[in-house]
């Protein structure tokens, strides 16, 4: 497990990555009023075969809200940028 705060699209986002290097990637973002810990049980099931990136969406958990308005588009942009930052390639964004 690796925890990191990464600057993405002008905002610091809290991330956690688990699973074997080189495995296919899965990205999980939290739902409203939660944080990346909501995925604990699923991560335990996925990590034998997948590299799992979890993150706290803007304004949740340990992620900053940023100065710009939060929209569905900005949340999607954050997820794609994080996937690329961590080397997840070949996926459908």
XYZ file of C-alpha atoms in Angstrom:
93
model
C 0.000 0.000 0.000
C 1.241 3.460 -0.913
C -0.408 6.680 0.247
C 0.301 9.977 -1.482
C -1.115 13.458 -1.968
C -0.805 14.311 -5.653
C -1.440 17.669 -7.315
C -3.908 17.059 -10.120
C -5.633 19.797 -12.100
C -4.529 22.414 -9.563
C -5.796 20.537 -6.489
C -4.073 18.178 -4.040
C -5.849 14.812 -3.979
C -5.347 12.056 -1.428
C -4.558 8.686 -3.017
C -3.825 5.106 -2.027
C -2.571 2.386 -4.346
C -2.530 -1.348 -3.628
C -1.788 -4.491 -5.603
C 1.046 -5.854 -7.702
C 3.114 -3.650 -10.015
C 2.310 -4.315 -13.654
C -1.149 -5.760 -12.965
C -4.184 -4.330 -14.796
C -5.428 -1.168 -13.103
C -8.709 -0.280 -11.444
C -9.563 3.256 -10.265
C -12.068 3.786 -7.441
C -13.410 7.160 -6.303
C -15.515 7.668 -3.210
C -19.176 8.627 -3.128
C -20.667 11.724 -1.501
C -19.723 12.276 2.170
C -17.272 9.328 2.267
C -13.569 8.760 1.617
C -11.337 6.162 -0.011
C -11.757 3.817 2.967
C -15.252 2.893 1.739
C -13.563 0.457 -0.670
C -11.614 -1.662 1.887
C -13.540 -4.918 1.364
C -13.502 -4.609 -2.420
C -9.783 -3.792 -2.488
C -9.018 -6.945 -0.502
C -10.828 -8.974 -3.166
C -9.236 -7.174 -6.137
C -5.579 -6.821 -5.152
C -4.460 -10.393 -5.826
C -5.022 -9.721 -9.545
C -5.289 -5.933 -9.970
C -3.456 -2.733 -9.083
C -6.087 -0.607 -7.352
C -5.912 3.181 -7.171
C -8.309 4.785 -4.715
C -8.682 8.498 -4.183
C -10.668 10.992 -2.143
C -12.607 13.183 -4.539
C -12.243 16.953 -4.265
C -13.503 18.242 -0.928
C -13.712 14.774 0.631
C -11.454 12.890 3.030
C -7.922 14.307 2.910
C -8.298 15.916 -0.545
C -8.513 19.673 -0.981
C -11.623 21.188 -2.544
C -9.653 23.572 -4.739
C -10.739 27.022 -5.836
C -12.742 26.153 -8.945
C -16.355 24.951 -8.831
C -16.645 21.162 -8.608
C -18.507 19.537 -11.487
C -19.012 16.037 -12.830
C -16.555 16.944 -15.592
C -13.853 18.082 -13.137
C -14.265 14.885 -11.098
C -13.924 12.776 -14.251
C -10.877 14.798 -15.330
C -9.295 14.143 -11.931
C -9.843 10.385 -12.216
C -8.327 10.242 -15.705
C -5.351 12.407 -14.704
C -4.680 10.226 -11.647
C -4.844 7.047 -13.734
C -2.296 8.512 -16.125
C -0.106 9.806 -13.271
C 0.129 6.287 -11.848
C 0.853 4.722 -15.242
C -2.509 3.090 -15.896
C -2.595 2.823 -19.680
C -4.721 1.203 -22.331
C -7.960 1.796 -20.466
C -11.182 3.361 -21.566
C -11.479 6.844 -20.114
